[in-house]
Coordinates of C-alpha atoms and ligand atoms in Angstrom, one line a residue:
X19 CA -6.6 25.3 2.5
X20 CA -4.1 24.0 0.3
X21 CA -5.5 22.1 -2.5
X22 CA -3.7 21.7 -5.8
X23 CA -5.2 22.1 -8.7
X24 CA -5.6 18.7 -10.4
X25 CA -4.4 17.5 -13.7
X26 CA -3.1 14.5 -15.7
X27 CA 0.6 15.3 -16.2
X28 CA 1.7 13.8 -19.7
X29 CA 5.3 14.2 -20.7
X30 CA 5.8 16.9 -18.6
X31 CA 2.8 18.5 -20.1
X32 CA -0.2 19.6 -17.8
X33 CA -3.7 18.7 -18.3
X34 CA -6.2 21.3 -16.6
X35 CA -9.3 20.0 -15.0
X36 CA -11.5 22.1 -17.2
X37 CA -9.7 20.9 -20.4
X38 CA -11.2 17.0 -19.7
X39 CA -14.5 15.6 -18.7
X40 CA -13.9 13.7 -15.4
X41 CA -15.3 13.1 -12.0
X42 CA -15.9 14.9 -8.6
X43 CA -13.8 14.7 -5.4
X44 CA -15.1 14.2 -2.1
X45 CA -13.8 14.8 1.3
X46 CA -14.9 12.1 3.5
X47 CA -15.1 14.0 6.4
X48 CA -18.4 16.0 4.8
X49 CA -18.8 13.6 1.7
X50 CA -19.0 16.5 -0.1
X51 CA -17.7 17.2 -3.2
X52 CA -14.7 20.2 -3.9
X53 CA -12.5 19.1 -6.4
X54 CA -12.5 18.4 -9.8
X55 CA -10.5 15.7 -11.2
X56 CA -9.7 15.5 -15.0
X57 CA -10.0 11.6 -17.1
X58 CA -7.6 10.8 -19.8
X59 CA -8.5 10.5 -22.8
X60 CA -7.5 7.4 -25.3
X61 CA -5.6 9.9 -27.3
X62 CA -4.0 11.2 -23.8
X63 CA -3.2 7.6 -23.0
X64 CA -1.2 7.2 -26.4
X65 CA 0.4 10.7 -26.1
X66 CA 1.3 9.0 -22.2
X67 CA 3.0 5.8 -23.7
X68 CA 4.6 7.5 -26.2
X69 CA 6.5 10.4 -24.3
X70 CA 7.3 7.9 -22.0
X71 CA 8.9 5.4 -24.7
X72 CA 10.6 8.8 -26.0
X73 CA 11.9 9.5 -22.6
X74 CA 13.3 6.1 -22.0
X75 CA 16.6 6.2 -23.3
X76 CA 17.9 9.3 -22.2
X77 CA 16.6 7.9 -18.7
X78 CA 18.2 4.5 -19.4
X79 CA 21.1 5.9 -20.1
X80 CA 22.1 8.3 -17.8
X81 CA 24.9 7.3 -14.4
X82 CA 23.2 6.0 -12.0
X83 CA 24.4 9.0 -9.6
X84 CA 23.0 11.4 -11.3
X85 CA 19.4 9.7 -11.5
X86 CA 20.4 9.6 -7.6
X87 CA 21.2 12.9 -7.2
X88 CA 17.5 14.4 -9.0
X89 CA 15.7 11.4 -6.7
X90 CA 17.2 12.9 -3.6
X91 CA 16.5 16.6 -4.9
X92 CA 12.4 15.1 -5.4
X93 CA 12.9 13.9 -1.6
X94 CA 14.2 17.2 -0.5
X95 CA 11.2 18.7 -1.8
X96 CA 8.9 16.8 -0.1
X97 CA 10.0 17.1 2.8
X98 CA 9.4 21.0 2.6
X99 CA 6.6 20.7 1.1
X100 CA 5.0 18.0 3.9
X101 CA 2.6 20.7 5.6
X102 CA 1.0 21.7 2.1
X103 CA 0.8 17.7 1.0
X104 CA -0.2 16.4 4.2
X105 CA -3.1 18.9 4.0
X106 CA -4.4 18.0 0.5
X107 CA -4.1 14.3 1.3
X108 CA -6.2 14.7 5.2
X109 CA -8.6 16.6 3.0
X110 CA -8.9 13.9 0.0
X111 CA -8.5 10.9 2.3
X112 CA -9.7 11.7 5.8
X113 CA -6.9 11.0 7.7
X114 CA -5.8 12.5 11.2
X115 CA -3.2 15.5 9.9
X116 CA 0.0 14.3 11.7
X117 CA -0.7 10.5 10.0
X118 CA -0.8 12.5 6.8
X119 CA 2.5 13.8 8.2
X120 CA 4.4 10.9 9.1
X121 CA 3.3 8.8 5.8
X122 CA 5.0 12.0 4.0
X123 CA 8.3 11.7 5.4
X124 CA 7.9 8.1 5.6
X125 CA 8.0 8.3 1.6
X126 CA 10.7 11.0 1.7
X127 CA 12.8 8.3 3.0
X128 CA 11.8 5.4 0.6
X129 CA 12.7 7.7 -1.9
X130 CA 15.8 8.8 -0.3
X131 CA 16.3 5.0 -0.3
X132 CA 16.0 4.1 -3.4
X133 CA 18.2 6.4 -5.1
X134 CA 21.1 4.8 -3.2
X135 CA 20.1 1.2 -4.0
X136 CA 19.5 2.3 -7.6
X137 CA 23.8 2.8 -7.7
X138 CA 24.0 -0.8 -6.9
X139 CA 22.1 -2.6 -9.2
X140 CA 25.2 -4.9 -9.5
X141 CA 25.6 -7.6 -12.4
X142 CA 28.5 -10.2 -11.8
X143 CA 31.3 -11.9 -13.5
X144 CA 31.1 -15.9 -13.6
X145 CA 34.2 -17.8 -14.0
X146 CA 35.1 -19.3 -17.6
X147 CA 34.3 -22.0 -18.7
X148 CA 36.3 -22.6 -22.0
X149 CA 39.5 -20.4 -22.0
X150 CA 39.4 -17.2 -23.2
X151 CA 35.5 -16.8 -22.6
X152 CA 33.8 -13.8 -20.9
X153 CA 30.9 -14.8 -18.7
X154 CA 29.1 -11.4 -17.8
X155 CA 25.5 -10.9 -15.7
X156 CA 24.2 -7.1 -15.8
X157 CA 21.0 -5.8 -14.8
X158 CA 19.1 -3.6 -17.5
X159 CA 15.9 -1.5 -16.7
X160 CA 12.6 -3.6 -18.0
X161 CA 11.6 -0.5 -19.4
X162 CA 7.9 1.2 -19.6
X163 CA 6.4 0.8 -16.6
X164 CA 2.9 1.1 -15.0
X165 CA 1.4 1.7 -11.4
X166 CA -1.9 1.8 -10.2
X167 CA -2.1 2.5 -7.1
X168 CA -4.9 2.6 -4.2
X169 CA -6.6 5.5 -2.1
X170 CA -5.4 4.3 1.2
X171 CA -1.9 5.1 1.3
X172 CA -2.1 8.0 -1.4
X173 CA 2.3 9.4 -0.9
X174 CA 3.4 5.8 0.4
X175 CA 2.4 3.9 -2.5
X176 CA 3.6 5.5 -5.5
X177 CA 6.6 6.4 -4.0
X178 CA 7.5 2.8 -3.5
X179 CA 6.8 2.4 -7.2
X180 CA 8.1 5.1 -8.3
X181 CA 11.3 5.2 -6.3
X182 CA 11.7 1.4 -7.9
X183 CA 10.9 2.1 -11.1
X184 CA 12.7 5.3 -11.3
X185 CA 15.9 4.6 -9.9
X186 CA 16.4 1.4 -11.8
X187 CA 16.3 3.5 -15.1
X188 CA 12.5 2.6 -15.9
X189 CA 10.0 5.3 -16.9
X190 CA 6.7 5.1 -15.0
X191 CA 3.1 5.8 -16.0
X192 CA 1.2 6.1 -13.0
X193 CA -2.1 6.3 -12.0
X194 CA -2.9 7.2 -9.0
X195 CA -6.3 6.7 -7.4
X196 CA -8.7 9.2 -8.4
X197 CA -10.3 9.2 -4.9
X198 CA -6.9 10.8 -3.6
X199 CA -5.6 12.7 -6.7
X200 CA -4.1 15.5 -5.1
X201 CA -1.3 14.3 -3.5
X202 CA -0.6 12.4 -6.6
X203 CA -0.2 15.6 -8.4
X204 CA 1.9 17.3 -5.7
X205 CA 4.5 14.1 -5.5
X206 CA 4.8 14.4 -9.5
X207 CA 5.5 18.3 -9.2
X208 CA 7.9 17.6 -6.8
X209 CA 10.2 15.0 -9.2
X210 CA 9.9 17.5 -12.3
X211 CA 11.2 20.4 -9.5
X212 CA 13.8 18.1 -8.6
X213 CA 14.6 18.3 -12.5
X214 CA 13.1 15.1 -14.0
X215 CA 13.5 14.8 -17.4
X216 CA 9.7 15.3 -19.1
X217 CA 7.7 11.9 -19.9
X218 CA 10.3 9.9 -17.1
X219 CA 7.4 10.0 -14.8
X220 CA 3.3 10.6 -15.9
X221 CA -0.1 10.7 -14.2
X222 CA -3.2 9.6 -15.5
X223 CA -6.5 9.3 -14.0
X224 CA -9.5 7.8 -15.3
X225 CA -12.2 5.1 -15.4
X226 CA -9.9 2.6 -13.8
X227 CA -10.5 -0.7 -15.9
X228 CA -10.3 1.2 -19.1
X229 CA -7.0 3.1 -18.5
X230 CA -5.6 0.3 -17.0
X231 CA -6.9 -1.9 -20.1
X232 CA -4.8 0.5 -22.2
X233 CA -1.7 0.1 -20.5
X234 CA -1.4 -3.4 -19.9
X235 CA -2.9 -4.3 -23.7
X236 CA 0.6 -2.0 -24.8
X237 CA 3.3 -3.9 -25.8
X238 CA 5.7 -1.0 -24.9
X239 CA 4.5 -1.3 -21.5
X240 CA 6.9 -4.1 -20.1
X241 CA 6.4 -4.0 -16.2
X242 CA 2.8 -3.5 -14.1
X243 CA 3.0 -2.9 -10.1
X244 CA -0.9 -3.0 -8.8
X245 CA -1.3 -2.3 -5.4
X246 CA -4.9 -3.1 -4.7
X247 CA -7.9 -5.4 -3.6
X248 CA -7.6 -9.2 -4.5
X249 CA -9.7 -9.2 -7.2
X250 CA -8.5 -6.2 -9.5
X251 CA -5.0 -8.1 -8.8
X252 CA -6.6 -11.1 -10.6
X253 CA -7.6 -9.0 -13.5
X254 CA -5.0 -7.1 -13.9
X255 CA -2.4 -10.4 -13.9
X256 CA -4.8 -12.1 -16.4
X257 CA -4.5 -8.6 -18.8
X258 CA -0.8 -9.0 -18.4
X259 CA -0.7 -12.6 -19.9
X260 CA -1.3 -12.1 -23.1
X261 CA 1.6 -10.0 -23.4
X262 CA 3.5 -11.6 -20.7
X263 CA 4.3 -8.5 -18.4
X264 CA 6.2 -8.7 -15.8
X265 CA 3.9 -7.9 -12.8
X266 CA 4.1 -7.0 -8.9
X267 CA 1.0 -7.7 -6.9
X268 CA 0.8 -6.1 -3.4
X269 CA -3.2 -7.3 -2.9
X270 CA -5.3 -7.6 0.4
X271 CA -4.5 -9.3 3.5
X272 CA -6.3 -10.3 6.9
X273 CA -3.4 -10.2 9.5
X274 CA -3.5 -12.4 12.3
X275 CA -2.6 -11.5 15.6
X276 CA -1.4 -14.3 18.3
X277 CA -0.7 -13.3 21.8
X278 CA 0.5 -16.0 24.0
X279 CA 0.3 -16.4 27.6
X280 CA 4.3 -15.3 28.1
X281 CA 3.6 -12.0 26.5
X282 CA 3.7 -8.5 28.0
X283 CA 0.0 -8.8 27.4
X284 CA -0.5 -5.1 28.5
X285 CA 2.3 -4.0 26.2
X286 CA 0.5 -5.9 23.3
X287 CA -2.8 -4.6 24.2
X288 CA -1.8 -0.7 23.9
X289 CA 0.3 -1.3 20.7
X290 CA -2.2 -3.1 19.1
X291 CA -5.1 -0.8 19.7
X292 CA -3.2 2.1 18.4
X293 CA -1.8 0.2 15.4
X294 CA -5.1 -1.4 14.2
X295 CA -6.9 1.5 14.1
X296 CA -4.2 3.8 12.3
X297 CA -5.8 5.2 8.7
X298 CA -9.1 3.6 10.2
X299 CA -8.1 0.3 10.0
X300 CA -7.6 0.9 5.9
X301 CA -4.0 -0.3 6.1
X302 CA -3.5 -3.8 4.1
X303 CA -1.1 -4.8 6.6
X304 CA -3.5 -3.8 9.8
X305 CA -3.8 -6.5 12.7
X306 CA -7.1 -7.3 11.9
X307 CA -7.7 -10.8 13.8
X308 CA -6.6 -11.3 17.1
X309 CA -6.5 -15.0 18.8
X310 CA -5.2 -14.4 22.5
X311 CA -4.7 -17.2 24.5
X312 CA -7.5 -18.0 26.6
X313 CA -5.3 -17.6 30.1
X314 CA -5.0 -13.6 29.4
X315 CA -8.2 -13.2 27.0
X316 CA -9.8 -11.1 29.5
X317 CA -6.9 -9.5 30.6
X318 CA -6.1 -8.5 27.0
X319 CA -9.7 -7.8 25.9
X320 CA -10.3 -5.3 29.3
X321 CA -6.9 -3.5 28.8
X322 CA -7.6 -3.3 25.0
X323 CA -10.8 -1.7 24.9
X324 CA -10.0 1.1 27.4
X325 CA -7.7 1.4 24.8
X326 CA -9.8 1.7 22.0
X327 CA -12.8 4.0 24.2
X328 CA -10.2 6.7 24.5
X329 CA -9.6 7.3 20.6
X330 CA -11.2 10.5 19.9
X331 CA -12.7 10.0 16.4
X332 CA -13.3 13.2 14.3
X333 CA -12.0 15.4 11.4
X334 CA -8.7 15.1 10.7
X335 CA -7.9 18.3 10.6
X336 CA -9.2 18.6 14.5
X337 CA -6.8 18.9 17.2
X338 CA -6.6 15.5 18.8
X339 CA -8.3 13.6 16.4
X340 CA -6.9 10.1 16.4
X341 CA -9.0 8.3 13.9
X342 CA -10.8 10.0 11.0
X343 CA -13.7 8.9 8.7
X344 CA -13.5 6.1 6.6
X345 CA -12.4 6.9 2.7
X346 CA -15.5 6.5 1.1
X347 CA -19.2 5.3 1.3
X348 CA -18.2 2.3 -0.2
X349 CA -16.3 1.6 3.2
X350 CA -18.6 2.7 5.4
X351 CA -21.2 -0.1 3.9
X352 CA -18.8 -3.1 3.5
X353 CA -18.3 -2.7 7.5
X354 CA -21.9 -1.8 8.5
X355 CA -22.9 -5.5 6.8
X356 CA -19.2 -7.2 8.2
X357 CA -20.4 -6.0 11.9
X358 CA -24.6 -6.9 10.8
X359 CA -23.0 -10.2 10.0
X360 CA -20.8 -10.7 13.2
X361 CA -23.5 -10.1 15.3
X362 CA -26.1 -12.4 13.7
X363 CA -23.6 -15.1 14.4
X364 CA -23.5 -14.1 18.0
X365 CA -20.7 -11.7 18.2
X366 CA -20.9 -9.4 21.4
X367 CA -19.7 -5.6 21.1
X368 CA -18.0 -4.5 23.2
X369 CA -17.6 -1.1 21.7
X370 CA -18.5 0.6 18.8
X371 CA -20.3 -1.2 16.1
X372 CA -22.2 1.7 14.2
X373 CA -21.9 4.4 12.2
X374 CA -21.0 8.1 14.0
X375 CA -23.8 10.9 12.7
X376 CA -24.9 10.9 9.0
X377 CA -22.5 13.2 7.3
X378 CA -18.9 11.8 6.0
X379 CA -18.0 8.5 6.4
X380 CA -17.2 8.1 10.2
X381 CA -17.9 4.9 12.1
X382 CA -17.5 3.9 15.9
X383 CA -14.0 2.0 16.5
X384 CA -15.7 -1.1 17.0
X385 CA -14.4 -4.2 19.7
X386 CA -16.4 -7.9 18.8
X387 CA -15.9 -10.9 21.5
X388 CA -17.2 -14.5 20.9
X389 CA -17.1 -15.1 16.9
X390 CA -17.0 -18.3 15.2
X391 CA -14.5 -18.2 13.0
X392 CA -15.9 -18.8 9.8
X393 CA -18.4 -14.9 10.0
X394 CA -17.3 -12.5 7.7
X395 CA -15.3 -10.8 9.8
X396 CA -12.9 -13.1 10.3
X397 CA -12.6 -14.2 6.8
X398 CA -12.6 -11.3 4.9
X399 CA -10.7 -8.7 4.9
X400 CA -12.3 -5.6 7.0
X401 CA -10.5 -3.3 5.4
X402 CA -12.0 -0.7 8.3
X403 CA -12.1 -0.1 12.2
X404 CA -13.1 -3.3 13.3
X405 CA -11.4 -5.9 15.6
X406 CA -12.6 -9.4 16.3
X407 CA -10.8 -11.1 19.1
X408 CA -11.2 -15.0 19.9
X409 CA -9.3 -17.5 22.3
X410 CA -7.3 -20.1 21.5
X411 CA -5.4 -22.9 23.4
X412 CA -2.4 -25.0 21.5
X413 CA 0.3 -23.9 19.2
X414 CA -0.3 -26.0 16.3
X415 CA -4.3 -24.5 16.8
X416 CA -3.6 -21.5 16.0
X417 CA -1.0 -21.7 13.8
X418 CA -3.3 -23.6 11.9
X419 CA -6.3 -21.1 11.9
X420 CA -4.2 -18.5 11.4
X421 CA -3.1 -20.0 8.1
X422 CA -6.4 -21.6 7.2
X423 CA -7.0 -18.0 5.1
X424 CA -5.8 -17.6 1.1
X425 CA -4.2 -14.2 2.6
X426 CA -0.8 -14.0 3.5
X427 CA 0.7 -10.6 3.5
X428 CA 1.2 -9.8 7.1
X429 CA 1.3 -11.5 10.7
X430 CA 2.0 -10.9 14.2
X431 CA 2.8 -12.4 17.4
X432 CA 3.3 -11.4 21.0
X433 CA 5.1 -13.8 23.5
X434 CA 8.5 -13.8 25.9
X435 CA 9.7 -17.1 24.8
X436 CA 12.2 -17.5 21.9
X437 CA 10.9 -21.3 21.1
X438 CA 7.3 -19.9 20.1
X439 CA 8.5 -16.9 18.4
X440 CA 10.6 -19.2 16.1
X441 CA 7.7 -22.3 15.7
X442 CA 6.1 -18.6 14.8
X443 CA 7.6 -17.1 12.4
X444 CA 8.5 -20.5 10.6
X445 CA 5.1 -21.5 10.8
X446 CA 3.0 -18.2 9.5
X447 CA 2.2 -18.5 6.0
X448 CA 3.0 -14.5 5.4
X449 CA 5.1 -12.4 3.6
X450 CA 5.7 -9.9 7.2
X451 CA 6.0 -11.2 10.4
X452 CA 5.9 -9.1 13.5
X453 CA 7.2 -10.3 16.8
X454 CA 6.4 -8.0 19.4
X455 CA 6.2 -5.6 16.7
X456 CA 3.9 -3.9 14.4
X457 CA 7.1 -2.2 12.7
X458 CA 7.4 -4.6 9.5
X459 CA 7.2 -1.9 7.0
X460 CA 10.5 0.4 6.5
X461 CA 12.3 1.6 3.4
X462 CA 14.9 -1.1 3.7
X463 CA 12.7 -4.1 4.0
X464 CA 11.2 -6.2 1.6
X465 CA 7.5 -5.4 1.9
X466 CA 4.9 -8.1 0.0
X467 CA 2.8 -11.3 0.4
X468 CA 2.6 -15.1 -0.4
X469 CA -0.7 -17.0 -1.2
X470 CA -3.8 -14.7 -2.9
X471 CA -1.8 -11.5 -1.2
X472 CA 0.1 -11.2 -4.2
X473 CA 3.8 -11.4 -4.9
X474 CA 6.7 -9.1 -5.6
X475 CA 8.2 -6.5 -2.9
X476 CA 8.9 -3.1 -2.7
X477 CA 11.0 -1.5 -0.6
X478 CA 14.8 -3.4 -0.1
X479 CA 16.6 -5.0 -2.9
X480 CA 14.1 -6.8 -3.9
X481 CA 12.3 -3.6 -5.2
X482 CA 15.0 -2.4 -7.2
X483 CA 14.8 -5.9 -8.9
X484 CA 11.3 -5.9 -9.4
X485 CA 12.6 -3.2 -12.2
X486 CA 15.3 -4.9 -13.7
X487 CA 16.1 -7.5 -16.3
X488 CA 18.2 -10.1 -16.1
X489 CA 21.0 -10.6 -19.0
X490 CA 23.6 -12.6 -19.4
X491 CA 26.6 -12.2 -22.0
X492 CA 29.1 -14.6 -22.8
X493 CA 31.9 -13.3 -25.1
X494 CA 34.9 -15.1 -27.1
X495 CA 37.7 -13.2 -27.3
Ligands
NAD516 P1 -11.7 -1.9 -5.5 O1 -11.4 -3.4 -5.7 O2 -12.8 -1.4 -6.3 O3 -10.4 -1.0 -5.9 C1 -9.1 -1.2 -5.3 C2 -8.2 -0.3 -6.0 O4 -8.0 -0.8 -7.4 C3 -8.7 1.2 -6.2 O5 -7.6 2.0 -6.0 C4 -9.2 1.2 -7.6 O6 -9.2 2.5 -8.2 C5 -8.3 0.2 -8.3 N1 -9.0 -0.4 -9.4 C6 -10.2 -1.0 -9.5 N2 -10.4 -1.6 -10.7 C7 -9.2 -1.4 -11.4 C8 -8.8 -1.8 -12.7 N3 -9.6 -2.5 -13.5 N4 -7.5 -1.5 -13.0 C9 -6.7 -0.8 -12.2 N5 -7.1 -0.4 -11.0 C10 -8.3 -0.7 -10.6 O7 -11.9 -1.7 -4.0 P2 -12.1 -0.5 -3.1 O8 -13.5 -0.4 -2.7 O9 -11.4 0.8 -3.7 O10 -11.2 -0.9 -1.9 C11 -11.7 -2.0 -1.1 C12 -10.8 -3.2 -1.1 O11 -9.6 -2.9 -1.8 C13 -10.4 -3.4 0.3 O12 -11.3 -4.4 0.9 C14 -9.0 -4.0 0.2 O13 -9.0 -5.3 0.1 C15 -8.5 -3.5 -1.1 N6 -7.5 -2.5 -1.0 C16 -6.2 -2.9 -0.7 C17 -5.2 -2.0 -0.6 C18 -3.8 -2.4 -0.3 O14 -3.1 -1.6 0.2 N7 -3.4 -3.7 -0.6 C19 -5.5 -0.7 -0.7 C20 -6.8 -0.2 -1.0 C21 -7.8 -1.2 -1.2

């Protein structure tokens, strides 16, 4: 087994597990504990602030291609290293190996990304407007950055953040979540390989609130990108008020599904079933409810659940395991009392709906039929391996319900015509909409949300300029 030994990195500096009090690590697959995981200290988080303030310049300040050229060298080395990461993050996290797999190159490639967009953070020249004046826009980094970032996506997420912050001449404290430390610590190895300047990029772990009260509570600290549940995101922008940090927000959602009576609805049906119960259903942007229209209901419900009795549910590192345990027992509780709830209010199960054995965190892929809308289920996020699926009639109906949520990160639709799909993807109140697709995260698209899902993106322009300032000089000559 490949598991790294874990430690806060701090200006290039190592921090051993046994030099720190801390906490445990559990695989979710057992629940039991084989990892130790080293805290921070407050003295650690100063040293972390400062070496990354001492950093900054030289980081600041060096071309563009050559920030490039160590960002593609960091890539490089993940890539080679995918079989070693994928196996410390299936053991930390639970996932099936080859999804460990694919979210590794997946955040090769958003690093590969970004240190091409990172050579075109391009300011512009405005037109005089008294003779002989220079009217000049350039784009500086904001400077000290920090990430917290979440157990469900443990490469994916701070490689969007720290492919952002990185290329756009920012230093980065991150910290990773302590539930999933390990490929944290192989993703930082991997930049100081590729010959990152010490302090440019640091991890910290920790009691969450209070590291990330120290870090947002620093004035040096100019940026924060959270990627989290609703409520931290609250917090966390409050903290950032009182010293008016710029902040990304990439907080929960509760996707709606619509398929229409003109879609493939066999198609839809086997995409959907594999795509929202990928990472157990622990992916912000999963489908997670589904309105199908209530001429191909059963159609969709029948073809969908063979679906969904054919996922072999297991250990991740197993051979044809296709969904693996939930992260944690905290998890495994919120969607025991989300499926209590949905069928108190009448729900039917169609499959699943409890837990698998009583060791890990592994719970039944679980199909519910005939909810009001207003149970749990359908108005909070799941966050798990749970689908609810309800009919629905009209357009505007569904629309409507669809938006009636404070989420609004992702969406989806399935239908033939091209009127629907554009009433569709002007109506939905999201930051992502699919059509026919699940495929609205990639490297060169703005990922993010609109309402209480947060705002920001990462990934596209948009999250190079989440990391740059904005200044304009005008100069008399
Ligand atoms: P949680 O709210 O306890 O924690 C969410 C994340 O925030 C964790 O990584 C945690 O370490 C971190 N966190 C908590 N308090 C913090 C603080 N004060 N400062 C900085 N970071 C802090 O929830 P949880 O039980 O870990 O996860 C459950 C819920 O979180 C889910 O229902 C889902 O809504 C949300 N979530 C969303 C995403 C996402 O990708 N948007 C990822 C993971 C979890």
């Amino acid at each position: 087994m490949t598991y790294p030994d874990l430690k806060i990195i701090i200006g290039g500096k190592e921090i051993q597990a046994l030099a720190r009090d801390g906490e445990d690590v559990y695989d979710p697959a057992t629940g039991e504990a084989f990892a130790k995981l080293p805290h921070a200290t407050a003295d650690d988080m100063e040293a972390v602030i400062s070496s990354a303030e001492a950093a900054f310049p030289g980081w600041r300040d060096k071309a563009p291609l050559d920030r490039s050229a160590i960002l593609r060298k960091a890539a490089t080395l993940i890539r080679e290293r995918i079989d070693d990461i994928a196996t410390a993050m299936t053991k930390e996290q639970g996932k099936p190996l080859a999804e460990s797999k694919g979210e590794i190159a997946y955040s090769a490639n958003v690093i590969d990304w970004y240190a091409e967009e990172g050579r075109r953070a391009y300011g512009r020249i405005i037109p005089a407007s008294l003779p002989g004046l220079s009217q000049i826009v350039t784009k500086e980094p904001v400077g000290l950055a920090a990430a917290f970032t979440p157990w469900n996506f443990p490469a994916l997420t701070p490689c969007r953040k720290i492919g952002g912050a990185l290329a756009a001449g920012c230093c980065l404290v991150l910290k990773a979540a302590e539930e999933t430390p390990g490929t944290a610590v192989m993703l930082v190895q991997a930049f100081h390989d590729a010959g990152l300047p010490p302090g440019v990029l640091n991890l910290v772990f920790g009691n969450p609130a209070d590291i990330s009260s120290q870090l947002i509570d620093d004035r040096r600290i100019r940026k924060i990108s959270f990627t989290g549940s609703i409520g931290v995101g609250k917090l966390l922008v409050r903290q950032a008020a009182d010293t008016l940090k710029r902040t990304t927000m990439e907080l929960g959602g509760h996707g709606p599904v619509l398929v229409f009576d003109d879609a493939d609805v066999n198609a839809a049906a086997d995409m959907l079933a594999a795509g929202k119960f990928r990472n157990a259903g622990q992916v912000c942007i999963s489908p997670t409810r589904f309105y199908v229209h209530d001429r191909v209901i059963d159609q969709f419900t029948e073809r969908f659940v063979s679906n969904v009795k054919r996922l072999k549910v297991g250990n991740g590192f197993e051979e044809g395991t296709t969904m693996g345990p939930l992260a944690n027992q905290r998890r495994l509780e919120a969607i025991e009392e989300l499926v209590g709830d949905a069928v108190e209010r009448g729900g039917d199960i169609l499959t699943g709906g409890k837990r698998i054995g009583n060791a890990g965190f592994f719970f039944e892929p679980t199909v519910i039929r005939g909810l009001p809308d207003d149970c749990r289920v359908m108005t909070e996020e799941p966050f798990g391996p749970v689908a609810p699926i309800v009919g629905f009639r009209e357009l505007d109906e569904v629309l409507n319900r669809a938006n009636s949520l404070p989420f609004g990160l992702a969406s989806y639709a399935f239908t033939s015509s091209l009127s629907t799909s554009a009433a569709v993807e002007r109506g939905l109140q999201s930051g992502m909409v699919g059509i026919n697709t699940l495929g609205v995260s990639n490297p060169e698209g703005p990922f993010g949300g609109m309402k209480e899902s947060g705002y920001g993106q990462e990934g596209g322009s948009e999250g190079l300029e989440a990391y740059l300032e904005t200044k304009y000089v005008a100069r008399a000559s």
